[in-house]
Coordinates of C-alpha atoms in Angstrom, one line a residue:
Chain A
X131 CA 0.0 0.0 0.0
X132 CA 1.5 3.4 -0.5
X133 CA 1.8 6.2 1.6
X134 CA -1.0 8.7 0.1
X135 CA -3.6 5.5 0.4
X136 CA -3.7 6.4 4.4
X137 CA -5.1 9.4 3.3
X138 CA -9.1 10.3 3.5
X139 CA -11.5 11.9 1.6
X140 CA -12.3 14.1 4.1
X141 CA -15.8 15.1 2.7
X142 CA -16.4 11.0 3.2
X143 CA -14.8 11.2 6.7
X144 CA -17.6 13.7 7.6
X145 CA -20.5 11.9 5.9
X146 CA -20.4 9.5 9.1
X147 CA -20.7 12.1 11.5
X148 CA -24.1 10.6 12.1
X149 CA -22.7 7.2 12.5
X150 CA -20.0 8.2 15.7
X151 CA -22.5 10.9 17.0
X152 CA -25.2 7.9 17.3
X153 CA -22.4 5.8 19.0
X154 CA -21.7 8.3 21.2
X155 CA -24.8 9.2 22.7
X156 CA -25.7 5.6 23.4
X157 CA -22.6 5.0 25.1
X158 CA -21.7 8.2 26.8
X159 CA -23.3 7.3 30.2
X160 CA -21.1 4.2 30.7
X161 CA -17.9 6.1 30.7
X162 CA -18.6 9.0 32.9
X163 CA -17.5 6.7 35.9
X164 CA -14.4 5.6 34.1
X165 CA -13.4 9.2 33.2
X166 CA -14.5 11.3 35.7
X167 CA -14.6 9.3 39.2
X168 CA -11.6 6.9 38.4
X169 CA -9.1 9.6 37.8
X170 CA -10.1 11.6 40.7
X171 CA -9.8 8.5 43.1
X172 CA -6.0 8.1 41.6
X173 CA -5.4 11.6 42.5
X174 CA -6.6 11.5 46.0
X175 CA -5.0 8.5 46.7
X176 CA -1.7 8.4 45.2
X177 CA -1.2 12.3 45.1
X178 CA -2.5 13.7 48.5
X179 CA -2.4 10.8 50.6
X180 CA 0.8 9.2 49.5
X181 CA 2.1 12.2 48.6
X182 CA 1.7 13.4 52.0
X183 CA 4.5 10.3 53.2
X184 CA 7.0 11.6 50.7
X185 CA 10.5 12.8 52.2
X186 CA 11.4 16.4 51.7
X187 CA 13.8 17.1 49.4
X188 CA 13.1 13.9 47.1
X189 CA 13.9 14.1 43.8
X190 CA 10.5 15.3 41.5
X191 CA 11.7 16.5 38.5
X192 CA 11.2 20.1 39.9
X193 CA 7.9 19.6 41.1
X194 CA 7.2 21.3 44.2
X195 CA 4.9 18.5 45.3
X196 CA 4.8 15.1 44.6
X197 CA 0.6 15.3 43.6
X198 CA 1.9 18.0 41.4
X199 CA 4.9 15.7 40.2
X200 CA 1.6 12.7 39.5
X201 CA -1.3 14.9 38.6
X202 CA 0.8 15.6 34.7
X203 CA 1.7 11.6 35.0
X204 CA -1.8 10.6 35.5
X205 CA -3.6 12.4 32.9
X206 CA -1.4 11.4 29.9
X207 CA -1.4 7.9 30.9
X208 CA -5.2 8.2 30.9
X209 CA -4.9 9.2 27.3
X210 CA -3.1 6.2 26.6
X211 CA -6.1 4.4 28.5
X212 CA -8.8 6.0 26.8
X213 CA -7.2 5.4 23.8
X214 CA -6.2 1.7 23.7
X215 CA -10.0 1.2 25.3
X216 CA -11.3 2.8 22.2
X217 CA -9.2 1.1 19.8
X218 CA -9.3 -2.4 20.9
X219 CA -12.6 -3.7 21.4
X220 CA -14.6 -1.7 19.2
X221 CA -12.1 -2.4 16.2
X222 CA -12.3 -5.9 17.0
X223 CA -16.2 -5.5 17.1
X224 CA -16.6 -3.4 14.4
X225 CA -15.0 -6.5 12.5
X226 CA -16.0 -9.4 14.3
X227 CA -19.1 -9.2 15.6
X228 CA -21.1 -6.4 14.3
X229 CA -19.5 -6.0 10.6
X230 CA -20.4 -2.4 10.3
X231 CA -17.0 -1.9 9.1
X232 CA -17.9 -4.8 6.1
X233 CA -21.3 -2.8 6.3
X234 CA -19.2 1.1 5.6
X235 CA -17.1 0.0 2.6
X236 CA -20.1 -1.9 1.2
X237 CA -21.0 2.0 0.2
X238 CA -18.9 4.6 -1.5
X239 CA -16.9 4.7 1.9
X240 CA -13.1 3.9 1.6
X241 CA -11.1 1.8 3.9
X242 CA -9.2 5.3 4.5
X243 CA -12.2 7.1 5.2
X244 CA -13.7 4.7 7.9
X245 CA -10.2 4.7 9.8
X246 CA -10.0 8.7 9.9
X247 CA -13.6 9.4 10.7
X248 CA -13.3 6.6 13.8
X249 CA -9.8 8.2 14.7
X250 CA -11.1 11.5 14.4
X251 CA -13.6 10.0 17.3
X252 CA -11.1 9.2 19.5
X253 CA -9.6 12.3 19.2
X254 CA -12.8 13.9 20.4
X255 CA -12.9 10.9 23.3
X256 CA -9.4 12.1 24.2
X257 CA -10.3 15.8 24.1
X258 CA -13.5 15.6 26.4
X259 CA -11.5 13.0 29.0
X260 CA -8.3 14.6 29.5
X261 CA -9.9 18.2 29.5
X262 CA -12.5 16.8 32.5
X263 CA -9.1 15.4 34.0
X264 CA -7.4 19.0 33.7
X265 CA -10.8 20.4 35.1
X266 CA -10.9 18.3 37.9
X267 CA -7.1 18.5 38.6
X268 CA -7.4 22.5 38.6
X269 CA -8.8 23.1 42.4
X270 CA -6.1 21.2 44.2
X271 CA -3.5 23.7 43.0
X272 CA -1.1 21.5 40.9
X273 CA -0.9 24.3 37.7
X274 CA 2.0 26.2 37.9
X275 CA 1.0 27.8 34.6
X276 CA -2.3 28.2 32.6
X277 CA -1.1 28.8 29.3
X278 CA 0.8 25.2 29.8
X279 CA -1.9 23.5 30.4
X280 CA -4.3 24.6 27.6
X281 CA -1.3 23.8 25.3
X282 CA -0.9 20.6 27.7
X283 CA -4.5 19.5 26.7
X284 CA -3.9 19.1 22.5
X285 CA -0.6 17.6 23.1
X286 CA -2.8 14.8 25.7
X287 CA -5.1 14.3 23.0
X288 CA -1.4 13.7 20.4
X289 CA -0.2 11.7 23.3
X290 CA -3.6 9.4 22.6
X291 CA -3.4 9.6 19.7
X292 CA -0.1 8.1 19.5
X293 CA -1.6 5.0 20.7
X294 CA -4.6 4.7 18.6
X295 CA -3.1 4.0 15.0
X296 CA -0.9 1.4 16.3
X297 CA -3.7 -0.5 18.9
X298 CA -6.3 -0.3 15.3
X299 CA -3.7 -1.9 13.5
X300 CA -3.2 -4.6 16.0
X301 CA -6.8 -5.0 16.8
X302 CA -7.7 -5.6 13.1
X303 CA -4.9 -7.8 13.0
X304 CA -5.8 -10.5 15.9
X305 CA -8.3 -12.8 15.8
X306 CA -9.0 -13.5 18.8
X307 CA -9.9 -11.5 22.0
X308 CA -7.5 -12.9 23.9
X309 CA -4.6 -10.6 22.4
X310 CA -6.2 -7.9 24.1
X311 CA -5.2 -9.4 27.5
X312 CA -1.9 -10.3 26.8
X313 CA -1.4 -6.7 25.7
X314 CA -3.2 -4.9 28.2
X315 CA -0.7 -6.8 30.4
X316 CA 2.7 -6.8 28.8
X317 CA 2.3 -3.3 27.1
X318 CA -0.4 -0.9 28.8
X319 CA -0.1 -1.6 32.4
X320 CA 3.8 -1.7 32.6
X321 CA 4.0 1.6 30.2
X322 CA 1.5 2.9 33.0
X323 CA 3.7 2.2 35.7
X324 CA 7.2 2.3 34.2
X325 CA 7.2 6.0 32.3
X326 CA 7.4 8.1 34.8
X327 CA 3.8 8.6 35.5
X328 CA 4.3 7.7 39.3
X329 CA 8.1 8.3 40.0
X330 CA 11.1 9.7 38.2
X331 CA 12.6 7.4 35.6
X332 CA 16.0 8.3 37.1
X333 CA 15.1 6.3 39.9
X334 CA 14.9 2.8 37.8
X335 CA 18.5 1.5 36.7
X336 CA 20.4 2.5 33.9
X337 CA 19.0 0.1 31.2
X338 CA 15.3 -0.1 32.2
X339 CA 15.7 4.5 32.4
X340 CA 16.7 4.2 28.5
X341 CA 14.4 1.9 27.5
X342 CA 11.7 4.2 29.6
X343 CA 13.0 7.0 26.7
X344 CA 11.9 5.2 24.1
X345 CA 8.5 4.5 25.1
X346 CA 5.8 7.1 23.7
X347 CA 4.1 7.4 27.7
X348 CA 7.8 9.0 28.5
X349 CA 7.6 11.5 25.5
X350 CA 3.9 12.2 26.7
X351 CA 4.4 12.3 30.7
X352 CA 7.6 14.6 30.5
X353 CA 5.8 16.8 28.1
X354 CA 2.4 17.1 29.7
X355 CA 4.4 17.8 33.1
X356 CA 6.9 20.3 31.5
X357 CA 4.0 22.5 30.2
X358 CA 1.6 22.4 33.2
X359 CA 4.5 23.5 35.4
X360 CA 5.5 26.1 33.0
X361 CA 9.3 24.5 32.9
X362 CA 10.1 23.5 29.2
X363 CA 13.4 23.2 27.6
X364 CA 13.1 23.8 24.0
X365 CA 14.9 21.5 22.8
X366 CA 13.2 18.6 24.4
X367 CA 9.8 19.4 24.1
X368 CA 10.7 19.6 20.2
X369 CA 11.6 16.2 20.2
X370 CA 8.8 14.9 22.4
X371 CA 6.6 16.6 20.0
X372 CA 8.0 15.2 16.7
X373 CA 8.4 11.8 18.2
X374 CA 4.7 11.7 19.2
X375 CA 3.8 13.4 15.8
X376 CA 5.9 10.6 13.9
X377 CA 4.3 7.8 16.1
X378 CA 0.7 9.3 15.4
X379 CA 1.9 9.4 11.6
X380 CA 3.2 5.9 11.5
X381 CA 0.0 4.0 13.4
X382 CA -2.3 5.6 11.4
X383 CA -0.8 4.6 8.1
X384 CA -0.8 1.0 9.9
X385 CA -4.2 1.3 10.4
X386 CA -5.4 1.3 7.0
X387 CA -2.8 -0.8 5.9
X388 CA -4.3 -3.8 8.7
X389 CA -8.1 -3.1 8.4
X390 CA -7.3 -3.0 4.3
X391 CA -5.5 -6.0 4.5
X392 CA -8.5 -7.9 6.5
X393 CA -11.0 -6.9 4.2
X394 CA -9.5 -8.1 1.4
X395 CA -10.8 -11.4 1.5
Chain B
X7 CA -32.2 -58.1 39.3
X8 CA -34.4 -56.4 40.7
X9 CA -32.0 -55.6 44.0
X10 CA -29.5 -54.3 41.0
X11 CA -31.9 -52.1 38.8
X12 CA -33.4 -50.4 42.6
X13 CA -29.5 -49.9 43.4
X14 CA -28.8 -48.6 39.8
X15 CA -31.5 -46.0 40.4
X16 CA -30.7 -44.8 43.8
X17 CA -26.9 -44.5 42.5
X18 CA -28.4 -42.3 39.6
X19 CA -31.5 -40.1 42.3
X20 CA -28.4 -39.6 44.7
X21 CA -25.1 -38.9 42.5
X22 CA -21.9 -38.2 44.0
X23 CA -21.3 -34.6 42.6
X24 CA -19.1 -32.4 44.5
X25 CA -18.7 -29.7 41.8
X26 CA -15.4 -31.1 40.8
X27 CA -16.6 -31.7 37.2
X28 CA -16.4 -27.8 37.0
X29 CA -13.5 -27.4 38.0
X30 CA -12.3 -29.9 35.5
X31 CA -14.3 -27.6 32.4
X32 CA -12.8 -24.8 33.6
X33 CA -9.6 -26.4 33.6
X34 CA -10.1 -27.8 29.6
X35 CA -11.1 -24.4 28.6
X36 CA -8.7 -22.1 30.1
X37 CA -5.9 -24.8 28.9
X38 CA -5.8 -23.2 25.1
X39 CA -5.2 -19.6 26.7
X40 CA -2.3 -20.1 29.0
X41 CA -0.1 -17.2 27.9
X42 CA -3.4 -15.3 29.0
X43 CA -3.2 -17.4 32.4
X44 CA 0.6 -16.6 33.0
X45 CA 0.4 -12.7 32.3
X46 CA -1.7 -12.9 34.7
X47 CA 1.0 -13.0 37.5
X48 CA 2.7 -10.0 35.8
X49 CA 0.5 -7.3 37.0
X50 CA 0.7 -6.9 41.0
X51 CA 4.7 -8.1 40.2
X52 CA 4.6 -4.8 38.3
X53 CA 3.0 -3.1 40.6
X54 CA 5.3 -4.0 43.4
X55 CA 8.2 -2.8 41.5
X56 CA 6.8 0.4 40.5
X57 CA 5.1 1.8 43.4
X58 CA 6.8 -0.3 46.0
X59 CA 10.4 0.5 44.6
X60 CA 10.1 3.0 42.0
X61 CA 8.2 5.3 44.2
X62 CA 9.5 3.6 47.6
X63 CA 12.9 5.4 46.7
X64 CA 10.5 9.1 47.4
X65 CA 9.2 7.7 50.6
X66 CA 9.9 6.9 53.7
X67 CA 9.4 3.3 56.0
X68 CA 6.4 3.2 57.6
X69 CA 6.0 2.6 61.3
X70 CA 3.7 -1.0 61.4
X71 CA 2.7 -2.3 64.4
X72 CA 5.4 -0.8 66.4
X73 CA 7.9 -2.2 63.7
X74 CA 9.6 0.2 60.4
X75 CA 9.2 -1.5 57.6
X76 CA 10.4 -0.3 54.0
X77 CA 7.9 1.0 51.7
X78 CA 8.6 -1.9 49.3
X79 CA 7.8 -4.4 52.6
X80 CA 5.0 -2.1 53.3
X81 CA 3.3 -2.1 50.1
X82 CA 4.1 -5.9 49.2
X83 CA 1.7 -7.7 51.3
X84 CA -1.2 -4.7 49.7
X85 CA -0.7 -6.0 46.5
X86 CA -0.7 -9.5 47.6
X87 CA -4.6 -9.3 49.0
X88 CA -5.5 -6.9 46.5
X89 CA -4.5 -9.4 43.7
X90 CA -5.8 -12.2 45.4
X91 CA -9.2 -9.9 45.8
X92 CA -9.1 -8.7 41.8
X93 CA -8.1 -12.3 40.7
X94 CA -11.2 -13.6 42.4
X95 CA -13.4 -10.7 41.4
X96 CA -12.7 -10.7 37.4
X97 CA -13.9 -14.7 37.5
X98 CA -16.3 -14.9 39.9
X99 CA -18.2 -12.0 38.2
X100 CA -17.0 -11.3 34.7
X101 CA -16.8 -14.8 34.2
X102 CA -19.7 -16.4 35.7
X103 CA -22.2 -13.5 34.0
X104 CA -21.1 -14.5 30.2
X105 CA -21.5 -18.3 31.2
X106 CA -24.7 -17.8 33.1
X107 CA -26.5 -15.2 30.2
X108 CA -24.8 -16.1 26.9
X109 CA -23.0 -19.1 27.4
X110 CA -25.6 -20.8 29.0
X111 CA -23.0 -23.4 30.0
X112 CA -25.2 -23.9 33.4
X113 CA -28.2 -25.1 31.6
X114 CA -26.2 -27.5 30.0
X115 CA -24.5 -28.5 33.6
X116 CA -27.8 -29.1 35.4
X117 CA -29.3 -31.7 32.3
X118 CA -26.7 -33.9 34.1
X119 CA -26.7 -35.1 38.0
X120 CA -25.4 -31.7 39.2
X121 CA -27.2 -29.1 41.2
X122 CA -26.8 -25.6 41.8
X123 CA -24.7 -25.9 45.0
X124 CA -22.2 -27.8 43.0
X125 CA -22.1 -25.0 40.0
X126 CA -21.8 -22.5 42.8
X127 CA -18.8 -24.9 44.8
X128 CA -17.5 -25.3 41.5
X129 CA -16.8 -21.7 40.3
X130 CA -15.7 -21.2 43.8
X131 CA -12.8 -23.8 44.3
X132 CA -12.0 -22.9 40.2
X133 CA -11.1 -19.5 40.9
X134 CA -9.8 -19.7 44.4
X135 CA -7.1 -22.6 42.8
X136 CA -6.1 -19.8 39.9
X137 CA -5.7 -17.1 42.9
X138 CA -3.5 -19.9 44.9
X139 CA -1.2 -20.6 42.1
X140 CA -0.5 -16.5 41.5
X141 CA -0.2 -15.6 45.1
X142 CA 1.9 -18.4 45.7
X143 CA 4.4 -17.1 43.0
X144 CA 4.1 -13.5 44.2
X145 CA 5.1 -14.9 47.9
X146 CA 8.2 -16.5 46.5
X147 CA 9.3 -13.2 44.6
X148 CA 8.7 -11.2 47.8
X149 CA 10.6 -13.8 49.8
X150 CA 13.7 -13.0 46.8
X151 CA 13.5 -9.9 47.1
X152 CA 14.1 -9.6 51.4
X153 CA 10.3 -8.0 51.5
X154 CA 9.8 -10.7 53.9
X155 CA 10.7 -10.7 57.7
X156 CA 9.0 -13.7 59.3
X157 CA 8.0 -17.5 59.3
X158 CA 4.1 -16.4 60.0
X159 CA 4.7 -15.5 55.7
X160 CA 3.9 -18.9 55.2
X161 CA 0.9 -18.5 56.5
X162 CA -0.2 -15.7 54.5
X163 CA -1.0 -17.9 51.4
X164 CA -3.6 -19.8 53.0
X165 CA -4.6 -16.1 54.1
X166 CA -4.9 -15.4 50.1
X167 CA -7.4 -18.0 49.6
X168 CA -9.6 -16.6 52.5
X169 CA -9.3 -13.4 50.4
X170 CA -10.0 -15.3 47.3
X171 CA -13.3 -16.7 49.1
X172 CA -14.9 -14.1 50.1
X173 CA -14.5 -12.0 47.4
X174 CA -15.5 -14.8 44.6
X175 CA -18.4 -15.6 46.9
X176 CA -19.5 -12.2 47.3
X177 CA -18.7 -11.6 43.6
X178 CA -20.7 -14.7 42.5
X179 CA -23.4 -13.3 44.7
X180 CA -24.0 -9.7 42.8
X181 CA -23.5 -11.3 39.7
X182 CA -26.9 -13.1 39.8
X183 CA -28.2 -9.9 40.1
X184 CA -26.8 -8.2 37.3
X185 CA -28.7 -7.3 34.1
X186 CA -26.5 -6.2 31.8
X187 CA -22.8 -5.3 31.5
X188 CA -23.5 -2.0 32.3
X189 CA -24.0 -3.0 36.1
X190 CA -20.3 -3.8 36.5
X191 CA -19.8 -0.4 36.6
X192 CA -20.8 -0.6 39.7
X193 CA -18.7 -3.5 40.7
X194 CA -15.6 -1.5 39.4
X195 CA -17.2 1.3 41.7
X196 CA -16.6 -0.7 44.4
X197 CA -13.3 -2.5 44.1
X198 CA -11.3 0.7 42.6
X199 CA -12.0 2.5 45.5
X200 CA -10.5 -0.6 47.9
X201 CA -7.3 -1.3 45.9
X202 CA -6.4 2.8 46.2
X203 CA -7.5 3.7 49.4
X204 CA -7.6 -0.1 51.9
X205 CA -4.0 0.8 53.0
X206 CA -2.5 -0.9 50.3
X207 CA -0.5 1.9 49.6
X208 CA -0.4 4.2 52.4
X209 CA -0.6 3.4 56.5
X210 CA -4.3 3.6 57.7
X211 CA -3.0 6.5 60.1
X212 CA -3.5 9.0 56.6
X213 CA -7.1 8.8 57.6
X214 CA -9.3 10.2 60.8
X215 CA -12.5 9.7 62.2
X216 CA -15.4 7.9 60.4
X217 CA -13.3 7.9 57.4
X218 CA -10.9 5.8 58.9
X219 CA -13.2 3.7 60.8
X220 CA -15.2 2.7 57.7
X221 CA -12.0 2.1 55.7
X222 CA -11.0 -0.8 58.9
X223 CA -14.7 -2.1 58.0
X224 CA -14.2 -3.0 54.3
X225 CA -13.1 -6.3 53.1
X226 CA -10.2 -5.4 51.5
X227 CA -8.6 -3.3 54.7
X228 CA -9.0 -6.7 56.2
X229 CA -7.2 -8.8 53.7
X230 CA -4.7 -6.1 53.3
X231 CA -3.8 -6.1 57.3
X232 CA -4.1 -10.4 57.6
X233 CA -1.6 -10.7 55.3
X234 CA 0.5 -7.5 56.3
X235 CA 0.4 -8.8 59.8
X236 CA 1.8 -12.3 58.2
X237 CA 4.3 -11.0 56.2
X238 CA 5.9 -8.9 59.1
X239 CA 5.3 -11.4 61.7
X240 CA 3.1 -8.5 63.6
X241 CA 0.6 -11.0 64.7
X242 CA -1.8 -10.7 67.4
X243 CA -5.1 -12.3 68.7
X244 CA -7.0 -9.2 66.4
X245 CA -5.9 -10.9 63.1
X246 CA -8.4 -13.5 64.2
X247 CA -10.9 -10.6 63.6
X248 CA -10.1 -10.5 59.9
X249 CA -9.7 -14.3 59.2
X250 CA -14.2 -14.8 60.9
X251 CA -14.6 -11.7 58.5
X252 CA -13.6 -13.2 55.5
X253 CA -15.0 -16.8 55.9
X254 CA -18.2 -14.9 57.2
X255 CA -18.3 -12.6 53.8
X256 CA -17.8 -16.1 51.8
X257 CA -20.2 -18.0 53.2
X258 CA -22.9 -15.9 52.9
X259 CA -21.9 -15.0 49.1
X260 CA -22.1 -19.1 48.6
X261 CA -24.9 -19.5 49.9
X262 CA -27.3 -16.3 48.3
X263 CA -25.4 -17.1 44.9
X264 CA -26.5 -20.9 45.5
X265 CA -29.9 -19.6 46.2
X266 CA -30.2 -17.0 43.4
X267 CA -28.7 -19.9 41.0
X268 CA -32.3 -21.6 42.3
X269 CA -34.1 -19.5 41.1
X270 CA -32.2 -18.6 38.0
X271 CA -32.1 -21.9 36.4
X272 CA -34.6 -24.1 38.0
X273 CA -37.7 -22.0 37.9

């Protein structure tokens, strides 16, 4: 497939605006627990009460707090949540069990177009989480600057988006639910844990700190957290940026490529 | 002849099912998704090296039962109950929903010999052997990595299953009651909450009042301090108070989900 194939009509992109704004308000009410409550109970409990046991003086990335060190760490590895939830079982459903996807190219719709209108949903997904995470985040104080953090909230949605192309493309690759598991628990949870959402990388050892770098939660966390407390170096927020931009890039030209390649038959 | 068709009958009115044969399903079926099985065990390892040392290194021992412990130590025996509490959950209610609505597996199950008590048994000693073979590997990584300062650890994996019990039976218990998947919203409503905030990773002392009274009251808490108190060899007379908790909170799950399986299937 070449390179300009990943790209939409985008007047057929909007033509299912119905479509995603139907899903949406049928399904809207079952993830106001999961993006609302959830991250507030993270906050609470790791940021003030934990937080409240950390030494003085410990190393936070120059964080005056440790729930203002988490609070930038939790919100973009919700992004990374939201967006593997969005683009694993529904893909896989969308194939599997309710076709529409077979359904949507059955009419002038392109492989292309389906992909970008259904990314272009979990952008929106991403946009209305993390910015009720921000919201909620706001009152305890862990903002150093405003500016940062309305430009923190499109770089969260990037950050998602990062993850989308390349979980479509593997959820129109597997068969079988069971990959979902196995990648939930060798991919998701330890890039929730291990990317400096909840403590410095510094503080892991030498090899696992580099191979932290490389993951896309890293580029996203140390971002995120550099805008919303107003501290960014240039230079490395340009390359957070263009490695999250690239990533974004890359997955979604997988994602046609997959779901085109499944449909084939 | 006759003495051997009037035996033949009673042998078939009065089988010998134990709820075993479940077991052994469960066992056939989960068999074809073992790497699922085995990544299992991965995620409170994962947790116990990212919050227990990752952040550990930010925060200091805490003071348990008159002995310091490190946060890693501290935080260890937290994810051991929580697992064990999550592990049971996810089967006893995930699980058991798809077989009882879509499946229909226990329709098929009670056309032979079995009855509900047996289904319920079953599910039960299923999931509490899955929870038994994870905790038992997380004890033997916390014994390798020092987290563990006492010969009462041993005892904290038969504390696990206790954990495992009440939870699968409570679990098993709500799930009869569920409608659709929606309602396990409300189940993650509940154990969200526990795992974050049953000093799992923080001392119990980070709360006052009511707040820290109804934190001692959930199940979790209680887990959370049995094994904790095993782990550290802080036992006293009051851990006895957890382990009639949890046995309580199973028993009465079994016997409302055996009940509710009644009524489910049989009427």
């Amino acid at each position: 497939m070449a390179i300009l194939d990943a790209v939409p009509d985008w007047g057929m992109v909007a033509r299912q605006r119905l479509y995603w704004t139907t899903v949406y308000k049928r399904t809207w009410k079952g993830s106001v627990v999961t993006s609302f409550v959830m991250p507030l109970l993270y906050v609470l409990a790791m940021g003030v009460l934990l937080g409240g046991f950390v030494k003085t003086g410990a190393n936070l990335e120059g964080a005056p707090t440790y729930l203002a060190f988490v609070a930038p760490g939790l919100v973009a590895a919700q992004a990374m949540q939201t967006a593997t939830g969005e683009t694993t079982w529904p893909v896989m459903g969308s194939l599997k069990w309710h076709r529409t996807y077979y359904a949507m190219v059955a009419t002038p719709l392109a492989v292309a177009d389906v992909v970008a209108a259904q990314l272009v949903f979990v952008m929106f997904r991403l946009a209305t989480v993390t910015g009720v995470f921000l919201l909620v985040m706001a009152p305890f104080g862990v903002f150093e600057s405003v500016p940062g953090t309305l430009l923190a909230w499109p770089v969260l949605v990037l950050v998602g988006l990062s993850f989308s192309g390349v979980f479509f493309a593997y959820s129109a690759t597997i068969r079988s639910e069971s990959g979902f598991a196995i990648i939930y628990r060798l991919l998701v949870i330890p890039l929730f844990l291990f990317s400096g959402a909840f403590f410095p990388i510094s503080n892991l050892s030498a090899p696992l700190e580099w191979l932290a770098r490389l993951t896309p939660l890293w580029h996203g966390v140390d971002l995120t957290r550099m805008l919303v407390l107003g501290d960014v170096r240039p230079g490395l927020a340009l390359v957070h940026l263009a490695y999250l931009v690239v990533l974004s890039l890359v997955g979604w030209w997988l994602a046609v490529w997959r779901l085109d390649k499944r449909m084939e038959v | 002849m006759a003495l051997v068709t009037a035996a033949a009958a009673r042998a078939v009115a009065s089988p010998h099912t134990t709820g075993w044969e479940i077991v052994r399903r469960n066992y056939t079926v989960y068999k074809s998704s073992w790497l699922v099985f085995l990544t299992g065990f991965l995620e409170p390892v994962l947790y116990l090296f990212s919050i227990g040392i990752g952040v550990g290194r930010l925060v200091t021992g805490f003071e348990f039962n008159g002995q310091v412990v490190s946060y890693a130590a501290f935080v260890a025996p937290g994810m051991l109950a929580a697992s064990a509490m999550n592990g049971a959950i996810l089967d006893s209610t995930f699980g058991i929903f798809f077989k009882l609505r879509y499946d229909k597996v226990y329709e098929g199950v009670l056309a032979t010999p079995m009855r509900t008590i047996d289904i319920a048994r079953g599910e039960l000693a299923w999931s509490l052997m899955r929870s038994a073979v994870y905790s038992a590997g997380f004890l033997v990584v916390m014994a390798a990595m020092g987290l563990v300062s006492s010969w009462w650890a041993l005892l904290a994996w038969p504390a696990t299953w206790l954990i495992g019990f009440a939870f699968a039976g409570a679990g098993m218990a709500l799930t009869t009651f569920m409608k659709s998947w929606q309602d396990f919203e409300y189940i993650q409503l509940a154990i969200v909450p526990m795992f974050l905030f049953s000093a799992t990773f923080f001392p119990i002392t980070a709360f006052g009042g009511v707040l820290r009274w109804v934190v001692e009251a959930t199940p979790l808490y209680r887990g959370v301090t049995l094994t904790r108190e095993l782990t550290t060899g802080a036992v006293t007379v009051d851990s006895l108070v957890s382990v009639v908790y949890l046995v309580a909170m199973g028993l009465v799950g079994l016997t409302v989900a055996s009940r509710r399986f009644d009524r489910l299937l049989l009427s």
